[in-house]
Amino acid sequence: MRHRLTRPNRSVPRWQMGVLASAVLGQTVTGLLSFIGLAAAIEVSPTPTPIQLALDRGKQAAAQQRSPETLYARFGNADPAQPEGFLLTKLGGLSVLAAHMALRGLEPSTADVAHVIEASTMLVSATIVGERPDFAVNSYMVLDQEGRTIKPFTVRADSQAERRATWPESQKFLAKIVATFRYNDFDSNARTTITIFPAGGGEVRVVVDFAHIE
């Protein structure tokens, strides 16, 4: 994400000047989502009010010296042997952007905000564990919604997994699978299963509810 560093306009938020009104393999895990504020499904075409609220959340997080990463919509749980990850939606992306900028004493420009709002894809990042450093190479991810499979627009995986010596011998490597999905391809208000297929076989499933994410 590119940020154009400009001096903030303290009187009127810059975005308002633009045209913005418009992991055990084979195991299913219920996703535990964490997010800020109240949500009513993923916003595909956010209006000015939720846009401003998202920007304000980011600035508030920065004022509290919280990491922008705390604004991600996360899934998974505290068990390091099971999959976890996060979604980055349009409003979530705005909060993260505003937090990063505020930590530098800046505000997002009109172009910064428009770039996020006009994005055609949502990012999904998942972390899984395996037995070899290269276990995640050529892994794949899809979304499943009521029997319908949504394929990713892009997908990539760590070629070299990170070793975690503190884990059991059978689960000592940690790798990320990152995919993007077109908003037009999935239901932004549906209970969804994120399914990951490691190249070595098996699958990992995490259930999330898009109705509870901004």
mmCIF file of C-alpha atoms in Angstrom:
data_model
loop_
_atom_site.group_PDB
_atom_site.id
_atom_site.type_symbol
_atom_site.label_atom_id
_atom_site.label_comp_id
_atom_site.label_asym_id
_atom_site.label_seq_id
_atom_site.Cartn_x
_atom_site.Cartn_y
_atom_site.Cartn_z
ATOM 1 C CA MET A 1 0.000 0.000 0.000
ATOM 2 C CA ARG A 2 1.535 3.304 -1.047
ATOM 3 C CA HIS A 3 1.108 6.333 1.154
ATOM 4 C CA ARG A 4 1.642 9.841 -0.187
ATOM 5 C CA LEU A 5 2.988 11.936 2.653
ATOM 6 C CA THR A 6 1.253 15.303 2.752
ATOM 7 C CA ARG A 7 0.594 17.818 5.484
ATOM 8 C CA PRO A 8 -2.751 17.260 7.184
ATOM 9 C CA ASN A 9 -5.676 19.616 6.762
ATOM 10 C CA ARG A 10 -6.913 19.998 10.325
ATOM 11 C CA SER A 11 -10.230 21.623 9.459
ATOM 12 C CA VAL A 12 -11.674 19.270 6.842
ATOM 13 C CA PRO A 13 -10.723 15.577 6.419
ATOM 14 C CA ARG A 14 -9.071 15.231 3.029
ATOM 15 C CA TRP A 15 -11.171 12.270 1.943
ATOM 16 C CA GLN A 16 -14.307 14.438 2.104
ATOM 17 C CA MET A 17 -12.900 16.605 -0.685
ATOM 18 C CA GLY A 18 -12.919 13.661 -3.070
ATOM 19 C CA VAL A 19 -15.687 11.759 -4.718
ATOM 20 C CA LEU A 20 -16.167 9.139 -1.996
ATOM 21 C CA ALA A 21 -19.857 9.187 -1.207
ATOM 22 C CA SER A 22 -20.505 6.142 -3.110
ATOM 23 C CA ALA A 23 -4.066 -25.781 12.164
ATOM 24 C CA VAL A 24 -3.966 -29.273 12.165
ATOM 25 C CA LEU A 25 -4.340 -30.479 8.589
ATOM 26 C CA GLY A 26 -7.793 -31.834 7.937
ATOM 27 C CA GLN A 27 -9.292 -30.178 11.043
ATOM 28 C CA THR A 28 -12.085 -27.618 10.986
ATOM 29 C CA VAL A 29 -11.671 -24.702 13.367
ATOM 30 C CA THR A 30 -14.338 -22.126 14.238
ATOM 31 C CA GLY A 31 -12.926 -18.648 13.655
ATOM 32 C CA LEU A 32 -12.885 -16.239 16.570
ATOM 33 C CA LEU A 33 -13.035 -12.744 15.096
ATOM 34 C CA SER A 34 -11.683 -9.638 16.768
ATOM 35 C CA PHE A 35 -12.491 -6.198 15.432
ATOM 36 C CA ILE A 36 -13.160 -2.652 16.551
ATOM 37 C CA GLY A 37 -16.678 -1.237 16.698
ATOM 38 C CA LEU A 38 -19.979 -2.618 15.472
ATOM 39 C CA ALA A 39 -20.155 -4.239 12.056
ATOM 40 C CA ALA A 40 -22.984 -5.302 9.791
ATOM 41 C CA ALA A 41 -21.339 -7.262 6.986
ATOM 42 C CA ILE A 42 -18.301 -6.394 4.928
ATOM 43 C CA GLU A 43 -18.794 -2.980 3.342
ATOM 44 C CA VAL A 44 -18.257 -3.246 -0.411
ATOM 45 C CA SER A 45 -19.363 0.336 -1.174
ATOM 46 C CA PRO A 46 -18.896 2.275 2.077
ATOM 47 C CA THR A 47 -20.607 5.646 2.457
ATOM 48 C CA PRO A 48 -19.043 8.764 4.057
ATOM 49 C CA THR A 49 -20.137 7.987 7.634
ATOM 50 C CA PRO A 50 -18.472 4.550 7.957
ATOM 51 C CA ILE A 51 -15.479 5.899 6.035
ATOM 52 C CA GLN A 52 -14.990 8.657 8.602
ATOM 53 C CA LEU A 53 -15.558 6.242 11.502
ATOM 54 C CA ALA A 54 -12.924 3.903 10.102
ATOM 55 C CA LEU A 55 -10.429 6.762 9.765
ATOM 56 C CA ASP A 56 -11.212 7.934 13.295
ATOM 57 C CA ARG A 57 -10.597 4.408 14.671
ATOM 58 C CA GLY A 58 -7.174 4.404 13.094
ATOM 59 C CA LYS A 59 -6.283 7.815 14.526
ATOM 60 C CA GLN A 60 -7.557 6.772 17.944
ATOM 61 C CA ALA A 61 -5.441 3.614 17.857
ATOM 62 C CA ALA A 62 -2.365 5.701 17.035
ATOM 63 C CA ALA A 63 -3.147 8.127 19.855
ATOM 64 C CA GLN A 64 -3.235 5.158 22.219
ATOM 65 C CA GLN A 65 0.094 3.937 20.793
ATOM 66 C CA ARG A 66 -1.519 0.735 19.569
ATOM 67 C CA SER A 67 -0.037 -1.117 16.632
ATOM 68 C CA PRO A 68 -2.020 -0.767 13.375
ATOM 69 C CA GLU A 69 -2.100 -4.577 13.299
ATOM 70 C CA THR A 70 -4.582 -4.539 16.192
ATOM 71 C CA LEU A 71 -7.141 -3.176 13.709
ATOM 72 C CA TYR A 72 -7.145 -6.293 11.540
ATOM 73 C CA ALA A 73 -10.243 -8.534 11.604
ATOM 74 C CA ARG A 74 -8.641 -11.693 12.965
ATOM 75 C CA PHE A 75 -9.712 -15.322 12.970
ATOM 76 C CA GLY A 76 -8.379 -18.396 14.752
ATOM 77 C CA ASN A 77 -7.498 -18.806 18.408
ATOM 78 C CA ALA A 78 -4.649 -18.847 20.910
ATOM 79 C CA ASP A 79 -3.570 -22.438 20.155
ATOM 80 C CA PRO A 80 -0.359 -22.083 18.082
ATOM 81 C CA ALA A 81 -0.912 -25.511 16.522
ATOM 82 C CA GLN A 82 -4.101 -24.360 14.827
ATOM 83 C CA PRO A 83 -4.516 -21.924 11.910
ATOM 84 C CA GLU A 84 -4.983 -18.226 12.473
ATOM 85 C CA GLY A 85 -4.964 -15.120 10.350
ATOM 86 C CA PHE A 86 -6.781 -11.959 9.384
ATOM 87 C CA LEU A 87 -8.924 -10.269 6.742
ATOM 88 C CA LEU A 88 -8.235 -6.789 5.421
ATOM 89 C CA THR A 89 -11.388 -5.185 4.042
ATOM 90 C CA LYS A 90 -11.954 -1.659 2.721
ATOM 91 C CA LEU A 91 -12.941 -0.139 6.057
ATOM 92 C CA GLY A 92 -10.335 -2.183 7.888
ATOM 93 C CA GLY A 93 -7.745 -0.988 5.406
ATOM 94 C CA LEU A 94 -8.762 2.623 6.040
ATOM 95 C CA SER A 95 -8.315 2.206 9.796
ATOM 96 C CA VAL A 96 -4.894 0.643 9.305
ATOM 97 C CA LEU A 97 -3.911 3.385 6.858
ATOM 98 C CA ALA A 98 -5.049 6.153 9.212
ATOM 99 C CA ALA A 99 -3.163 4.576 12.121
ATOM 100 C CA HIS A 100 0.079 4.335 10.144
ATOM 101 C CA MET A 101 -0.231 7.932 8.986
ATOM 102 C CA ALA A 102 -1.197 9.290 12.410
ATOM 103 C CA LEU A 103 1.874 7.690 13.974
ATOM 104 C CA ARG A 104 3.863 9.955 11.626
ATOM 105 C CA GLY A 105 1.801 13.014 12.454
ATOM 106 C CA LEU A 106 -0.017 12.912 9.113
ATOM 107 C CA GLU A 107 -3.465 12.221 7.690
ATOM 108 C CA PRO A 108 -4.414 10.178 4.607
ATOM 109 C CA SER A 109 -4.850 12.250 1.460
ATOM 110 C CA THR A 110 -7.859 12.078 -0.814
ATOM 111 C CA ALA A 111 -5.902 9.826 -3.160
ATOM 112 C CA ASP A 112 -4.846 7.533 -0.296
ATOM 113 C CA VAL A 113 -8.429 7.003 0.830
ATOM 114 C CA ALA A 114 -9.754 6.602 -2.708
ATOM 115 C CA HIS A 115 -7.120 3.962 -3.440
ATOM 116 C CA VAL A 116 -8.393 1.846 -0.540
ATOM 117 C CA ILE A 117 -12.112 2.405 -1.204
ATOM 118 C CA GLU A 118 -11.809 1.613 -4.899
ATOM 119 C CA ALA A 119 -9.972 -1.680 -4.328
ATOM 120 C CA SER A 120 -11.640 -4.601 -6.097
ATOM 121 C CA THR A 121 -10.269 -7.321 -3.809
ATOM 122 C CA MET A 122 -10.160 -8.295 -0.136
ATOM 123 C CA LEU A 123 -6.991 -9.722 1.363
ATOM 124 C CA VAL A 124 -6.999 -12.923 3.440
ATOM 125 C CA SER A 125 -3.826 -13.966 5.264
ATOM 126 C CA ALA A 126 -3.650 -17.313 7.077
ATOM 127 C CA THR A 127 -0.852 -18.894 9.083
ATOM 128 C CA ILE A 128 -0.575 -22.680 9.227
ATOM 129 C CA VAL A 129 1.925 -25.159 10.651
ATOM 130 C CA GLY A 130 3.709 -28.108 9.087
ATOM 131 C CA GLU A 131 6.599 -30.521 9.388
ATOM 132 C CA ARG A 132 9.062 -29.247 6.745
ATOM 133 C CA PRO A 133 10.507 -25.833 5.845
ATOM 134 C CA ASP A 134 8.970 -26.025 2.361
ATOM 135 C CA PHE A 135 5.611 -27.532 3.320
ATOM 136 C CA ALA A 136 3.633 -24.447 2.194
ATOM 137 C CA VAL A 137 5.117 -24.129 -1.297
ATOM 138 C CA ASN A 138 2.361 -24.056 -3.967
ATOM 139 C CA SER A 139 -0.392 -24.095 -1.351
ATOM 140 C CA TYR A 140 -3.845 -22.863 -2.370
ATOM 141 C CA MET A 141 -6.776 -21.099 -0.699
ATOM 142 C CA VAL A 142 -10.486 -20.843 -1.513
ATOM 143 C CA LEU A 143 -13.641 -19.528 0.148
ATOM 144 C CA ASP A 144 -16.653 -21.810 0.573
ATOM 145 C CA GLN A 145 -20.107 -20.260 1.012
ATOM 146 C CA GLU A 146 -23.105 -22.586 1.255
ATOM 147 C CA GLY A 147 -21.639 -25.096 -1.169
ATOM 148 C CA ARG A 148 -20.252 -22.488 -3.562
ATOM 149 C CA THR A 149 -16.479 -22.303 -3.986
ATOM 150 C CA ILE A 150 -14.869 -18.914 -4.619
ATOM 151 C CA LYS A 151 -11.407 -19.035 -6.174
ATOM 152 C CA PRO A 152 -8.798 -16.390 -5.355
ATOM 153 C CA PHE A 153 -7.758 -13.594 -7.665
ATOM 154 C CA THR A 154 -4.180 -14.017 -6.435
ATOM 155 C CA VAL A 155 -2.532 -16.434 -3.988
ATOM 156 C CA ARG A 156 0.982 -16.848 -2.701
ATOM 157 C CA ALA A 157 2.672 -18.840 0.050
ATOM 158 C CA ASP A 158 5.923 -18.720 1.974
ATOM 159 C CA SER A 159 8.585 -20.729 0.176
ATOM 160 C CA GLN A 160 10.546 -21.097 3.393
ATOM 161 C CA ALA A 161 8.561 -21.586 6.589
ATOM 162 C CA GLU A 162 9.740 -20.156 9.896
ATOM 163 C CA ARG A 163 10.932 -22.659 12.467
ATOM 164 C CA ARG A 164 9.419 -22.583 15.943
ATOM 165 C CA ALA A 165 11.567 -24.776 18.152
ATOM 166 C CA THR A 166 9.187 -24.469 21.110
ATOM 167 C CA TRP A 167 6.448 -26.385 19.288
ATOM 168 C CA PRO A 168 5.985 -30.167 19.217
ATOM 169 C CA GLU A 169 8.245 -32.003 16.784
ATOM 170 C CA SER A 170 5.367 -32.748 14.402
ATOM 171 C CA GLN A 171 4.389 -29.065 14.125
ATOM 172 C CA LYS A 172 7.528 -26.964 14.164
ATOM 173 C CA PHE A 173 7.270 -24.846 10.995
ATOM 174 C CA LEU A 174 5.075 -21.807 10.501
ATOM 175 C CA ALA A 175 4.099 -20.399 7.068
ATOM 176 C CA LYS A 176 1.702 -17.803 5.644
ATOM 177 C CA ILE A 177 -0.737 -18.243 2.791
ATOM 178 C CA VAL A 178 -1.948 -14.884 1.435
ATOM 179 C CA ALA A 179 -4.777 -14.593 -1.092
ATOM 180 C CA THR A 180 -7.010 -11.881 -2.512
ATOM 181 C CA PHE A 181 -10.654 -12.368 -3.497
ATOM 182 C CA ARG A 182 -12.796 -10.136 -5.696
ATOM 183 C CA TYR A 183 -15.655 -8.504 -3.796
ATOM 184 C CA ASN A 184 -17.947 -9.233 -6.742
ATOM 185 C CA ASP A 185 -17.292 -12.971 -6.398
ATOM 186 C CA PHE A 186 -18.430 -13.601 -2.816
ATOM 187 C CA ASP A 187 -21.342 -12.812 -0.483
ATOM 188 C CA SER A 188 -20.130 -10.130 1.945
ATOM 189 C CA ASN A 189 -22.761 -11.135 4.515
ATOM 190 C CA ALA A 190 -22.346 -14.927 4.568
ATOM 191 C CA ARG A 191 -20.918 -17.467 6.954
ATOM 192 C CA THR A 192 -17.764 -18.540 5.157
ATOM 193 C CA THR A 193 -15.219 -21.344 5.369
ATOM 194 C CA ILE A 194 -11.660 -20.412 4.465
ATOM 195 C CA THR A 195 -10.078 -23.599 3.121
ATOM 196 C CA ILE A 196 -6.339 -23.973 2.618
ATOM 197 C CA PHE A 197 -4.760 -26.812 0.670
ATOM 198 C CA PRO A 198 -1.070 -27.303 1.514
ATOM 199 C CA ALA A 199 0.863 -28.736 -1.409
ATOM 200 C CA GLY A 200 1.833 -31.809 0.619
ATOM 201 C CA GLY A 201 -1.783 -32.873 1.023
ATOM 202 C CA GLY A 202 -4.606 -32.462 3.495
ATOM 203 C CA GLU A 203 -6.501 -29.254 4.129
ATOM 204 C CA VAL A 204 -7.101 -26.649 6.785
ATOM 205 C CA ARG A 205 -10.517 -25.066 7.354
ATOM 206 C CA VAL A 206 -11.418 -21.991 9.358
ATOM 207 C CA VAL A 207 -15.013 -20.802 9.694
ATOM 208 C CA VAL A 208 -15.699 -17.043 9.833
ATOM 209 C CA ASP A 209 -18.881 -15.006 9.600
ATOM 210 C CA PHE A 210 -18.632 -12.076 7.206
ATOM 211 C CA ALA A 211 -21.764 -10.586 8.776
ATOM 212 C CA HIS A 212 -19.640 -9.679 11.816
ATOM 213 C CA ILE A 213 -16.841 -7.941 9.923
ATOM 214 C CA GLU A 214 -16.711 -4.424 8.536
#
